[in-house]
Coordinates of C-alpha atoms in Angstrom, one line a residue:
M16 CA -37.9 12.0 -63.8
T17 CA -38.6 12.3 -68.0
S18 CA -35.3 14.0 -68.7
P19 CA -35.9 16.1 -72.0
V20 CA -34.7 14.6 -74.9
P21 CA -31.5 16.4 -77.6
V22 CA -33.2 18.6 -80.2
L23 CA -31.3 19.1 -83.6
V24 CA -31.9 22.9 -84.4
L25 CA -32.1 23.1 -87.9
L26 CA -32.3 27.2 -89.7
S27 CA -32.7 25.7 -92.6
D28 CA -33.5 22.5 -94.6
A29 CA -30.2 21.8 -96.4
P30 CA -28.7 19.3 -93.3
R31 CA -31.9 17.6 -93.2
L32 CA -30.8 13.4 -94.3
L33 CA -27.5 14.2 -91.7
A34 CA -29.8 15.8 -88.9
D35 CA -31.9 12.4 -89.8
Q36 CA -29.4 10.0 -89.0
V37 CA -28.1 11.7 -86.1
A38 CA -31.1 11.7 -84.7
R39 CA -31.3 8.1 -85.5
E40 CA -28.5 7.2 -83.7
I41 CA -28.8 9.8 -80.4
G42 CA -33.2 9.4 -79.9
A43 CA -33.0 13.3 -80.8
R44 CA -35.8 15.2 -82.1
I45 CA -35.5 17.5 -84.9
D46 CA -36.9 21.3 -85.2
L47 CA -36.7 22.8 -88.1
R48 CA -37.7 26.5 -88.7
G49 CA -40.7 27.1 -90.4
E50 CA -42.3 24.3 -89.1
G51 CA -43.4 25.3 -85.5
F52 CA -40.9 27.9 -85.0
D53 CA -40.2 30.7 -87.5
E54 CA -37.9 32.5 -84.0
V55 CA -34.1 31.0 -83.9
G56 CA -33.8 33.5 -80.5
S57 CA -36.9 32.4 -78.4
H58 CA -37.0 29.0 -79.7
L59 CA -33.8 28.0 -78.4
R60 CA -34.3 30.3 -74.9
A61 CA -36.8 28.5 -74.5
L62 CA -35.6 24.8 -75.1
F63 CA -32.3 26.0 -72.8
A64 CA -35.0 27.4 -69.9
A65 CA -36.5 23.6 -70.5
G66 CA -33.5 21.4 -69.5
H67 CA -33.2 20.4 -73.5
P68 CA -29.9 19.2 -74.8
I69 CA -29.7 22.1 -77.7
I70 CA -27.3 20.8 -80.9
G71 CA -27.2 23.3 -83.2
M72 CA -26.4 22.9 -86.8
C73 CA -25.2 26.0 -87.6
A74 CA -22.5 28.7 -86.6
A75 CA -21.1 28.4 -82.8
G76 CA -21.7 31.9 -82.6
I77 CA -25.6 31.7 -83.4
L78 CA -25.9 30.0 -80.1
V79 CA -23.5 31.7 -78.5
R80 CA -25.0 35.0 -78.7
L81 CA -29.0 34.0 -79.1
L82 CA -28.0 31.8 -75.2
A83 CA -25.4 34.2 -73.3
P84 CA -28.9 36.2 -71.5
L85 CA -29.1 32.8 -69.6
V86 CA -26.0 31.9 -68.7
R87 CA -25.4 31.7 -65.5
D88 CA -23.8 28.6 -63.7
K89 CA -22.0 26.0 -65.5
R90 CA -23.5 23.7 -62.7
G91 CA -27.1 24.3 -63.3
E92 CA -26.9 24.6 -67.6
G93 CA -27.7 22.1 -70.0
P94 CA -25.9 21.0 -73.0
V95 CA -24.9 22.8 -75.5
I96 CA -23.2 22.2 -79.2
A97 CA -22.3 23.4 -82.5
L98 CA -22.5 20.4 -85.0
A99 CA -21.1 21.8 -88.4
E100 CA -24.0 21.5 -91.2
D101 CA -21.7 19.4 -93.2
G102 CA -20.8 16.9 -90.2
S103 CA -17.1 17.8 -90.0
A104 CA -17.1 19.6 -86.7
V105 CA -19.0 18.9 -83.7
V106 CA -18.1 21.4 -80.3
P107 CA -19.3 21.3 -76.9
L108 CA -20.4 25.0 -76.4
L109 CA -21.6 24.8 -72.8
G110 CA -22.8 21.3 -69.7
G111 CA -19.3 19.4 -70.8
H112 CA -19.7 17.8 -67.1
R113 CA -23.2 17.6 -67.5
G114 CA -23.4 15.3 -70.7
A115 CA -22.7 18.2 -73.4
N116 CA -19.1 16.1 -74.1
A117 CA -20.0 13.0 -73.8
L118 CA -23.4 13.5 -76.4
A119 CA -20.5 14.7 -78.5
R120 CA -18.1 12.1 -78.2
R121 CA -21.6 10.3 -79.7
I122 CA -22.1 12.2 -82.3
A123 CA -18.6 12.2 -83.6
K124 CA -18.7 8.6 -83.2
V125 CA -22.2 8.3 -86.0
L126 CA -20.0 11.1 -88.0
D127 CA -16.5 9.3 -88.0
I128 CA -15.0 12.4 -86.7
A129 CA -13.1 13.1 -83.8
P130 CA -15.7 15.4 -81.4
A131 CA -13.9 18.9 -80.7
I132 CA -13.7 18.6 -76.2
T133 CA -11.8 21.4 -75.1
T134 CA -12.4 20.8 -71.3
A135 CA -9.1 21.1 -69.8
G136 CA -9.2 17.4 -67.5
D137 CA -11.1 15.8 -70.3
L138 CA -8.8 16.3 -72.9
A139 CA -5.7 15.3 -70.6
L140 CA -7.3 12.8 -68.3
G141 CA -10.0 11.6 -70.8
V142 CA -12.3 11.4 -68.3
A143 CA -14.3 14.1 -65.7
L144 CA -13.8 13.1 -62.4
D145 CA -16.4 15.1 -61.3
T146 CA -19.0 13.0 -62.9
P147 CA -18.5 9.4 -62.2
P148 CA -21.0 7.0 -64.5
A149 CA -24.5 6.0 -63.2
G150 CA -23.9 3.3 -60.2
W151 CA -20.8 5.6 -58.8
R152 CA -21.5 8.4 -56.3
L153 CA -18.2 10.9 -55.5
E154 CA -18.1 11.9 -52.0
T155 CA -16.8 15.2 -52.5
A156 CA -17.2 16.5 -55.5
R157 CA -15.7 20.0 -54.4
D158 CA -12.6 18.3 -54.2
A159 CA -12.1 16.9 -58.0
K160 CA -11.1 20.5 -59.7
P161 CA -8.0 20.5 -57.9
A162 CA -7.4 17.1 -58.1
M163 CA -8.0 17.3 -61.9
A164 CA -5.3 20.1 -61.9
G165 CA -2.8 18.2 -60.1
L166 CA -3.0 15.2 -62.4
V167 CA -2.8 17.8 -65.4
A168 CA 0.4 19.6 -63.8
G169 CA 2.2 16.3 -63.6
R170 CA 1.6 15.3 -59.6
T171 CA 2.1 11.9 -58.3
A172 CA -1.2 9.9 -57.3
T173 CA -2.3 6.5 -56.6
L174 CA -5.0 5.1 -57.5
S175 CA -7.3 2.2 -55.1
G176 CA -9.0 0.0 -57.4
M177 CA -9.4 0.2 -61.2
P178 CA -12.9 -0.1 -62.6
E179 CA -12.8 0.3 -66.6
W180 CA -14.4 4.2 -66.1
L181 CA -11.4 4.9 -65.2
E182 CA -9.4 2.8 -67.3
P183 CA -8.4 5.8 -69.4
L184 CA -6.2 7.5 -65.8
L185 CA -3.9 3.8 -66.3
D186 CA -1.7 6.1 -69.3
L187 CA -0.5 8.3 -67.4
T188 CA 2.4 7.3 -65.9
T189 CA 2.2 9.7 -62.8
I190 CA -0.1 6.9 -61.5
T191 CA 0.6 4.2 -59.2
A192 CA -2.5 1.9 -59.6
R193 CA -3.5 -1.3 -57.0
P194 CA -6.5 -3.2 -57.0
A195 CA -8.6 -2.5 -54.4
P196 CA -8.7 -4.4 -50.7
D197 CA -12.6 -5.9 -52.3
A198 CA -14.9 -5.8 -54.1
A199 CA -17.2 -4.0 -51.5
A200 CA -14.4 -1.0 -50.9
P201 CA -14.2 2.1 -52.7
V202 CA -11.9 3.4 -54.7
V203 CA -9.6 6.0 -53.8
L204 CA -7.9 8.5 -56.2
S205 CA -5.1 10.0 -53.7
V206 CA -2.8 13.2 -56.0
E207 CA -0.4 14.8 -54.3
G208 CA -1.1 17.7 -52.1
C209 CA -5.2 17.0 -52.7
T210 CA -7.8 15.8 -50.8
P211 CA -8.6 12.3 -52.0
L212 CA -11.0 11.3 -54.1
V213 CA -13.6 8.7 -52.6
Y214 CA -15.7 6.7 -55.7
R215 CA -19.1 4.0 -54.0
R216 CA -20.7 1.6 -56.3
Q217 CA -24.1 2.7 -55.5
T218 CA -25.4 -1.3 -54.4
L219 CA -27.8 -0.6 -51.4
A220 CA -31.7 -0.8 -51.6
L221 CA -32.5 1.7 -48.5
G222 CA -36.6 0.4 -47.2
V223 CA -37.6 2.6 -45.1
G224 CA -41.5 3.2 -43.5
C225 CA -42.9 6.0 -41.0
A226 CA -46.5 6.7 -39.2
R227 CA -47.7 9.6 -41.1
G228 CA -47.1 12.5 -40.4
C229 CA -43.6 11.0 -39.0
P230 CA -40.8 14.1 -38.9
P231 CA -38.0 14.0 -41.5
E232 CA -35.3 14.2 -38.5
E233 CA -36.4 11.7 -37.3
L234 CA -36.3 9.2 -40.2
R235 CA -32.9 10.4 -41.7
G236 CA -31.3 9.8 -38.1
L237 CA -32.4 6.5 -37.9
V238 CA -31.5 6.0 -41.4
Y239 CA -27.7 7.2 -41.2
R240 CA -27.5 5.4 -37.3
T241 CA -27.7 2.1 -40.1
L242 CA -25.6 3.1 -42.4
A243 CA -22.9 4.6 -40.0
D244 CA -23.5 1.1 -37.8
A245 CA -23.5 -1.1 -40.4
G246 CA -19.9 0.4 -41.9
R247 CA -21.6 1.9 -45.1
S248 CA -22.1 4.8 -46.2
P249 CA -25.0 7.4 -47.6
F250 CA -23.1 7.6 -50.9
E251 CA -23.5 3.6 -51.7
V252 CA -27.8 4.0 -51.4
A253 CA -29.3 3.7 -54.9
T254 CA -32.5 4.0 -54.3
V255 CA -35.1 5.1 -51.6
H256 CA -37.9 2.5 -51.4
S257 CA -41.0 2.4 -49.5
I258 CA -44.8 1.7 -49.7
D259 CA -47.0 2.8 -51.8
V260 CA -49.5 4.8 -49.3
K261 CA -45.9 6.5 -47.7
A262 CA -45.6 8.5 -51.6
D263 CA -46.8 11.8 -49.9
E264 CA -44.9 11.6 -47.0
E265 CA -42.5 14.7 -46.6
A266 CA -39.9 12.2 -44.8
V267 CA -39.8 9.5 -47.2
H268 CA -39.2 12.7 -50.3
A269 CA -36.8 14.3 -47.4
L270 CA -34.9 11.9 -47.0
A271 CA -34.2 11.1 -50.7
H272 CA -33.6 14.4 -51.3
E273 CA -31.0 14.9 -48.8
L274 CA -28.9 11.2 -50.0
G275 CA -29.2 12.5 -54.1
V276 CA -30.9 9.5 -55.0
P277 CA -34.4 9.4 -56.0
A278 CA -38.0 7.7 -54.1
R279 CA -39.3 5.0 -55.3
F280 CA -43.0 3.1 -54.1
F281 CA -44.5 -0.3 -54.3
S282 CA -47.7 -2.0 -53.7
A283 CA -48.8 -3.9 -50.4
E284 CA -49.4 -6.6 -53.1
R285 CA -46.2 -6.5 -54.3
L286 CA -43.8 -5.9 -51.0
E287 CA -46.2 -9.2 -49.5
R288 CA -44.6 -11.3 -52.0
E289 CA -41.4 -10.6 -49.9
T290 CA -43.1 -12.1 -47.2
P291 CA -40.7 -15.5 -47.3
R292 CA -38.2 -13.1 -47.9
L293 CA -38.5 -11.1 -44.4
A294 CA -36.6 -11.4 -40.9
T295 CA -39.4 -9.5 -38.9
P296 CA -42.8 -10.6 -40.7
S297 CA -45.2 -8.9 -38.7
D298 CA -49.1 -9.4 -38.4
V299 CA -49.3 -6.2 -37.0
V300 CA -47.8 -4.0 -39.6
F301 CA -50.2 -6.8 -42.6
A302 CA -53.1 -5.4 -40.7
E303 CA -52.6 -2.2 -41.2
V304 CA -51.5 -1.7 -45.0
G305 CA -51.9 -4.9 -45.9
C306 CA -48.0 -6.9 -46.2
H307 CA -46.1 -8.5 -43.6
G308 CA -43.1 -5.6 -44.2
V309 CA -42.8 -2.5 -45.6
A310 CA -38.6 -1.3 -45.2
E311 CA -37.8 -4.8 -45.3
G312 CA -40.2 -5.9 -48.3
A313 CA -39.2 -2.3 -50.3
A314 CA -35.6 -3.1 -50.0
L315 CA -35.7 -6.6 -51.0
A316 CA -38.2 -6.0 -53.4
A317 CA -36.2 -3.4 -54.7
A318 CA -33.3 -5.6 -54.8
G319 CA -34.2 -8.3 -56.6
P320 CA -34.3 -12.1 -56.4
D321 CA -31.1 -12.1 -56.4
G322 CA -30.0 -9.7 -53.9
R323 CA -30.0 -10.0 -50.4
L324 CA -30.9 -8.6 -46.9
A325 CA -27.8 -7.0 -45.1
V326 CA -29.0 -4.7 -42.4
P327 CA -32.7 -6.2 -40.9
K328 CA -35.4 -3.6 -40.0
Q329 CA -34.4 -1.3 -37.9
K330 CA -36.9 1.3 -35.5
T331 CA -37.4 4.3 -33.8
E332 CA -41.2 5.6 -32.2
M333 CA -42.2 6.6 -35.8
A334 CA -40.1 4.9 -38.4
T335 CA -38.4 1.7 -39.6
C336 CA -35.5 1.3 -42.5
A337 CA -33.9 -1.5 -44.2
L338 CA -31.2 -2.2 -46.1
A339 CA -30.7 -5.0 -49.1
E340 CA -27.6 -5.4 -51.3
I341 CA -28.6 -5.3 -54.7
G342 CA -28.6 -8.3 -56.9
G343 CA -28.7 -8.4 -60.8
T344 CA -31.7 -8.0 -61.6
P345 CA -33.1 -4.8 -59.8
E346 CA -36.5 -3.8 -60.1
T347 CA -37.4 -0.3 -60.0
G348 CA -41.2 0.7 -58.6
S349 CA -42.9 3.3 -59.0
P350 CA -42.3 7.2 -59.1
R351 CA -44.4 9.7 -56.6
G352 CA -46.7 10.8 -59.6
S353 CA -46.7 14.7 -59.7
L354 CA -49.3 17.0 -61.6
A355 CA -48.0 20.2 -62.5
V356 CA -50.3 22.7 -63.3
V357 CA -48.7 25.7 -66.0
G358 CA -49.9 28.7 -67.2
I359 CA -48.5 29.4 -70.5
G360 CA -49.3 32.6 -71.1
P361 CA -50.8 34.0 -74.4
G362 CA -49.1 31.1 -76.2
I363 CA -46.3 32.2 -77.3
A364 CA -42.4 31.7 -76.4
D365 CA -41.9 34.1 -75.3
W366 CA -44.6 34.8 -72.6
R367 CA -43.5 31.1 -71.2
T368 CA -42.0 31.5 -68.4
P369 CA -38.4 28.9 -67.7
E370 CA -40.3 27.1 -65.3
A371 CA -43.4 26.8 -67.3
S372 CA -41.3 25.2 -70.2
R373 CA -39.0 22.9 -68.2
L374 CA -41.9 21.6 -66.9
I375 CA -44.1 20.8 -69.7
A376 CA -40.0 19.2 -71.5
Q377 CA -40.3 16.4 -68.6
A378 CA -43.6 15.7 -68.6
E379 CA -44.6 12.4 -70.1
E380 CA -48.7 13.2 -70.3
L381 CA -50.0 16.7 -71.8
V382 CA -53.4 17.3 -70.8
G383 CA -55.8 20.4 -71.9
Y384 CA -57.5 22.3 -74.2
G385 CA -56.5 21.0 -77.8
L386 CA -55.7 24.6 -78.9
Y387 CA -53.6 25.0 -75.9
I388 CA -51.3 22.6 -76.2
D389 CA -50.6 23.4 -80.2
L390 CA -50.0 26.4 -78.8
L391 CA -47.1 24.8 -77.6
G392 CA -45.5 24.6 -81.0
P393 CA -42.5 21.7 -81.0
I394 CA -41.6 21.8 -77.7
A395 CA -45.2 18.8 -76.8
E396 CA -43.7 16.7 -80.2
G397 CA -43.0 13.3 -78.9
K398 CA -45.1 13.6 -75.8
A399 CA -48.9 11.9 -75.1
R400 CA -51.4 14.1 -74.8
T401 CA -54.6 13.7 -73.8
D402 CA -57.1 16.9 -75.7
F403 CA -60.6 17.8 -73.5
P404 CA -62.6 20.1 -75.2
L405 CA -63.9 23.3 -74.1
G406 CA -67.1 22.5 -71.6
G407 CA -65.4 19.4 -70.2
E408 CA -63.2 21.3 -67.4
E409 CA -63.8 18.9 -64.7
D410 CA -63.8 15.6 -67.0
R411 CA -60.0 17.5 -67.4
C412 CA -58.8 17.5 -64.3
R413 CA -60.1 14.5 -62.9
H414 CA -58.0 12.4 -65.8
A415 CA -54.9 14.8 -65.3
L416 CA -54.6 14.4 -61.7
E417 CA -55.7 10.2 -61.6
A418 CA -52.9 9.7 -64.5
A419 CA -51.0 11.4 -62.1
G420 CA -51.9 9.3 -59.4
E421 CA -50.2 6.2 -61.8
G422 CA -47.4 7.0 -60.9
R423 CA -46.8 9.5 -64.8
R424 CA -45.5 12.6 -64.7
V425 CA -48.5 15.2 -66.1
A426 CA -48.8 18.7 -66.9
L427 CA -52.0 20.5 -67.1
I428 CA -52.2 23.1 -69.8
C429 CA -54.0 26.4 -69.5
S430 CA -53.9 29.4 -71.1
G431 CA -52.9 32.7 -69.0
D432 CA -52.1 32.1 -65.7
A433 CA -53.5 28.5 -64.3
G434 CA -54.6 30.2 -61.2
I435 CA -56.8 32.4 -62.9
Y436 CA -60.4 32.2 -64.1
A437 CA -58.3 28.3 -65.2
M438 CA -57.6 25.2 -64.1
G439 CA -56.0 25.7 -60.2
A440 CA -58.9 26.3 -58.7
L441 CA -60.5 23.1 -59.8
V442 CA -57.4 20.6 -59.1
M443 CA -57.1 21.8 -55.7
E444 CA -61.3 21.6 -55.5
L445 CA -61.3 17.9 -56.3
L446 CA -58.2 17.3 -54.1
D447 CA -60.5 18.9 -51.2
R448 CA -63.7 17.0 -51.8
P449 CA -64.0 13.9 -50.4
E450 CA -63.8 11.2 -52.7
G451 CA -67.6 9.7 -52.5
A452 CA -68.8 13.1 -53.0
G453 CA -67.1 14.0 -56.6
G454 CA -63.5 13.7 -56.1
V455 CA -60.3 11.7 -56.7
S456 CA -58.7 8.8 -55.4
A457 CA -56.8 8.2 -52.6
A458 CA -53.9 7.5 -55.2
A459 CA -54.6 10.6 -57.0
R460 CA -54.6 12.2 -53.6
R461 CA -51.2 11.3 -52.8
V462 CA -49.5 13.1 -56.2
E463 CA -47.5 16.5 -55.7
V464 CA -49.0 19.8 -57.6
I465 CA -46.7 22.2 -59.1
N466 CA -48.7 25.9 -59.5
A467 CA -46.8 26.9 -62.3
P468 CA -48.1 30.8 -63.0
G469 CA -48.0 32.6 -66.5
V470 CA -48.5 35.9 -67.8
S471 CA -52.9 36.9 -67.5
A472 CA -54.8 38.3 -70.1
L473 CA -55.0 41.4 -68.0
Q474 CA -51.8 41.7 -67.9
A475 CA -50.6 41.1 -71.7
A476 CA -53.1 44.2 -72.2
S477 CA -52.1 46.0 -69.9
A478 CA -48.1 45.9 -71.1
R479 CA -49.0 46.3 -74.9
A480 CA -51.6 49.1 -74.2
G481 CA -49.0 50.7 -72.0
A482 CA -49.4 50.4 -68.2
L483 CA -53.3 50.5 -67.5
L484 CA -52.8 48.2 -64.3
G485 CA -50.7 51.5 -62.7
H486 CA -52.7 51.1 -60.1
D487 CA -55.5 49.1 -57.7
F488 CA -57.5 46.7 -60.3
C489 CA -59.4 43.6 -59.9
A490 CA -60.8 41.1 -62.5
I491 CA -64.2 40.1 -62.5
S492 CA -65.7 37.6 -65.0
L493 CA -69.0 38.7 -66.8
S494 CA -69.8 34.8 -67.3
D495 CA -73.4 33.4 -65.2
L496 CA -72.9 29.9 -65.9
L497 CA -70.5 29.3 -62.7
T498 CA -71.6 32.7 -60.9
P499 CA -75.0 34.1 -60.1
R500 CA -76.0 36.9 -62.7
D501 CA -77.0 38.6 -59.7
T502 CA -73.3 38.4 -57.6
V503 CA -71.6 39.2 -61.4
L504 CA -73.8 42.7 -61.5
Q505 CA -73.2 43.0 -57.1
R506 CA -69.4 43.3 -58.1
I507 CA -69.3 45.2 -60.7
E508 CA -71.0 47.5 -58.2
G509 CA -68.5 47.2 -55.7
A510 CA -65.4 47.8 -58.4
A511 CA -67.5 51.2 -59.8
I512 CA -67.4 52.5 -56.6
G513 CA -63.9 51.4 -55.2
D514 CA -62.6 53.0 -59.1
F515 CA -61.1 50.1 -59.5
V516 CA -59.7 49.5 -62.8
I517 CA -61.4 46.2 -63.8
A518 CA -60.8 43.8 -65.9
F519 CA -63.4 41.9 -67.2
Y520 CA -62.8 38.3 -68.7
N521 CA -65.3 36.2 -70.3
P522 CA -66.9 39.4 -71.7
V523 CA -69.4 38.0 -74.1
S524 CA -70.6 34.8 -75.7
M525 CA -72.5 33.4 -78.2
R526 CA -76.2 33.5 -75.9
R527 CA -74.7 35.9 -73.5
R528 CA -74.1 39.6 -75.1
T529 CA -75.9 41.9 -72.5
L530 CA -74.0 41.7 -68.9
L531 CA -71.4 43.6 -70.8
A532 CA -73.3 46.7 -72.0
E533 CA -74.6 46.2 -68.2
A534 CA -71.5 46.9 -67.0
R535 CA -71.0 49.4 -68.6
D536 CA -74.0 51.4 -67.9
I537 CA -73.2 50.8 -63.9
L538 CA -69.7 51.8 -64.8
L539 CA -71.1 54.9 -66.2
R540 CA -73.0 56.0 -63.2
H541 CA -69.3 56.1 -61.7
R542 CA -67.1 57.8 -64.0
P543 CA -66.7 60.0 -67.0
V544 CA -67.5 58.8 -70.8
E545 CA -63.6 59.9 -72.0
T546 CA -62.8 56.7 -69.3
P547 CA -60.4 54.9 -71.7
V548 CA -61.1 51.1 -72.3
L549 CA -58.8 49.2 -73.4
L550 CA -60.0 46.0 -75.8
A551 CA -57.5 43.0 -76.2
S552 CA -58.3 40.4 -78.1
S553 CA -55.5 37.1 -79.6
L554 CA -53.1 39.1 -77.4
G555 CA -49.6 37.4 -78.6
R556 CA -50.5 35.6 -81.7
P557 CA -50.7 37.2 -85.2
E558 CA -53.9 37.9 -85.1
E559 CA -53.9 39.8 -82.0
V560 CA -55.6 43.2 -82.0
L561 CA -55.2 46.3 -80.0
R562 CA -58.1 48.8 -79.7
E563 CA -58.9 51.4 -77.6
R564 CA -62.2 53.1 -77.0
T565 CA -63.9 55.3 -74.2
L566 CA -66.4 53.8 -72.0
G567 CA -69.1 56.6 -73.8
T568 CA -68.4 54.3 -77.2
L569 CA -68.2 51.1 -75.9
E570 CA -70.4 48.8 -78.1
V571 CA -71.0 45.2 -77.5
D572 CA -70.4 44.0 -80.7
E573 CA -66.8 44.6 -81.1
V574 CA -66.8 42.1 -78.2
D575 CA -65.6 38.8 -78.4
M576 CA -65.1 35.7 -76.6
L577 CA -61.7 36.1 -77.2
T578 CA -61.3 40.2 -76.2
V579 CA -60.4 40.4 -72.7
V580 CA -61.7 44.4 -71.8
L581 CA -59.7 46.6 -69.4
V582 CA -62.0 49.7 -68.5
G583 CA -59.6 52.5 -66.8
S584 CA -60.5 54.0 -63.1
S585 CA -61.5 58.2 -63.3
A586 CA -57.5 58.3 -63.0
S587 CA -56.5 56.1 -65.9
R588 CA -55.5 58.2 -68.9
A589 CA -54.6 58.2 -72.7
F590 CA -52.0 60.1 -74.6
G591 CA -50.6 60.3 -78.0
S592 CA -51.0 59.8 -81.1
G593 CA -52.9 57.4 -83.5
D594 CA -55.9 56.0 -84.7
G595 CA -57.5 53.7 -81.9
A596 CA -54.8 51.3 -82.3
A597 CA -53.6 51.1 -78.3
G598 CA -49.9 50.6 -78.0
A599 CA -48.7 51.4 -81.8
G600 CA -48.2 55.1 -83.6
G601 CA -46.6 56.3 -80.4
R602 CA -51.0 56.1 -78.4
W603 CA -51.0 54.8 -74.8
I604 CA -52.6 54.2 -71.7
Y605 CA -51.8 54.0 -67.9
T606 CA -53.2 54.7 -64.4
P607 CA -51.5 57.1 -62.4
R608 CA -50.4 55.8 -59.0
G609 CA -50.1 59.2 -57.4
Y610 CA -46.5 60.3 -57.7
A611 CA -47.1 63.4 -58.6
N612 CA -48.7 64.1 -55.4
K613 CA -45.5 62.7 -53.9
R614 CA -43.4 65.2 -55.5
E615 CA -45.5 67.9 -54.8
D616 CA -45.6 66.4 -50.6
I617 CA -41.5 66.5 -51.0
A618 CA -41.4 70.2 -52.6
Q619 CA -43.7 71.7 -50.1

């Protein structure tokens, strides 16, 4: 997974030179108010929701006040650091054990100052026992807090094994340290009255293979039995590896998730190069997938040329696994690609969901209509992007799927909700088509697809004006480019008869000017001329305009391609004062649900 980059947030240009120096050293980007964002609160909240480590060059209180509504669980919050504009202080505010303390130390080193670390364990012990460095795993993370408290309180302890990252503990007079029995043994910290903390080196590459549709519990059971029989811990596993045609296999990903390690994949050609090192090469396997061994080959490829096979292939009816000791130059393999089909709402950060922001931040490549990517502002900076024009929808979706099929994390950017008149359905259609009939490649079919909903134009328009969608409603596109004109008219007639509130998408274009007028005339045969109509243009943007009309006064020439048209039902109402600007000056439109009738029934 691509980790979101740290972001230095500047409220003015005054500390720019210092920010440039820090950004270069820690690999951060700089977001300056007035260049890409204006409203500080919404920008900070979007960065926090997306998982970006935040370094705010401002007063700590500003960060606290603006991010407080999002702070829920310390185990899930990302790093937030306050950095004084003159570089005199750096203070981790949130996510101390999730990277903030370490990042603050890096910044402090750049500035030649002492970081203001306030986490009790870090201050007293010089190390966070619950977050071992890369390459190490703690078996019982929940036991770290009482052990740290015990050490801080001065209880006696023994340390078996002395890796470099635990050396700060040797300064404690209450700790007795002794060498580990051997290099492969776990490091154990035993604090008086506490459950021992057991740290494992991640030295094993796990190779797996399975038949299509293998039950996850079967592969899991095989792996755990194999580890137990070999006297090894699941916490020693660094990665799960297999052949690329299994990149979409549920059992493989369920196993990796439970072990808390990444799943990576190799091509058959790469695995075939490991044949001389296989303990159990198979011609049957070669005939089926193009290499002489999947589990052993994947484990050995991941372990690198200096690695060795520790446990040869073990198997059940539908699964295989093997273990290899990782050498000095391991090979990573390729991750399963993912395509996030993201609805960003009308375009402003406050109307973009935290899930959408997070998926965009994690993406390596952004794909979409150029205007939609531009609307993302700073969150899109520094990312590869592939822009497509209007009308290039199928090319856009095909490129996104094929790019993800190469093992990349791709975000397909759509306005509104990606599943409503956007690219969500076309992505599904391309996956559904056979490859030889306009579908996508086999690799693209194996990607993980995540559909992230967004605020649609009909929701935004209704909310701005009151509650026009307060009762049953439908949406109809007036474009006859993809839907036959007769079908569009038939749907309008049906919605009119059903007395639905209707949201008309794509109401007009440069060449198409008559369908909206025909829709108005059809509706006038079924509902009053006073029926409220809302014309909403450029929602959420500075040029936003909301206009209230009625069916009797609706004119096609008032509508353009950036307008969504909402027509009330016969029950919809407008009230308040105003001059035709809905949702402003006390003018509102809504559709009652029928609570008045419910109240009358209760009264009777």
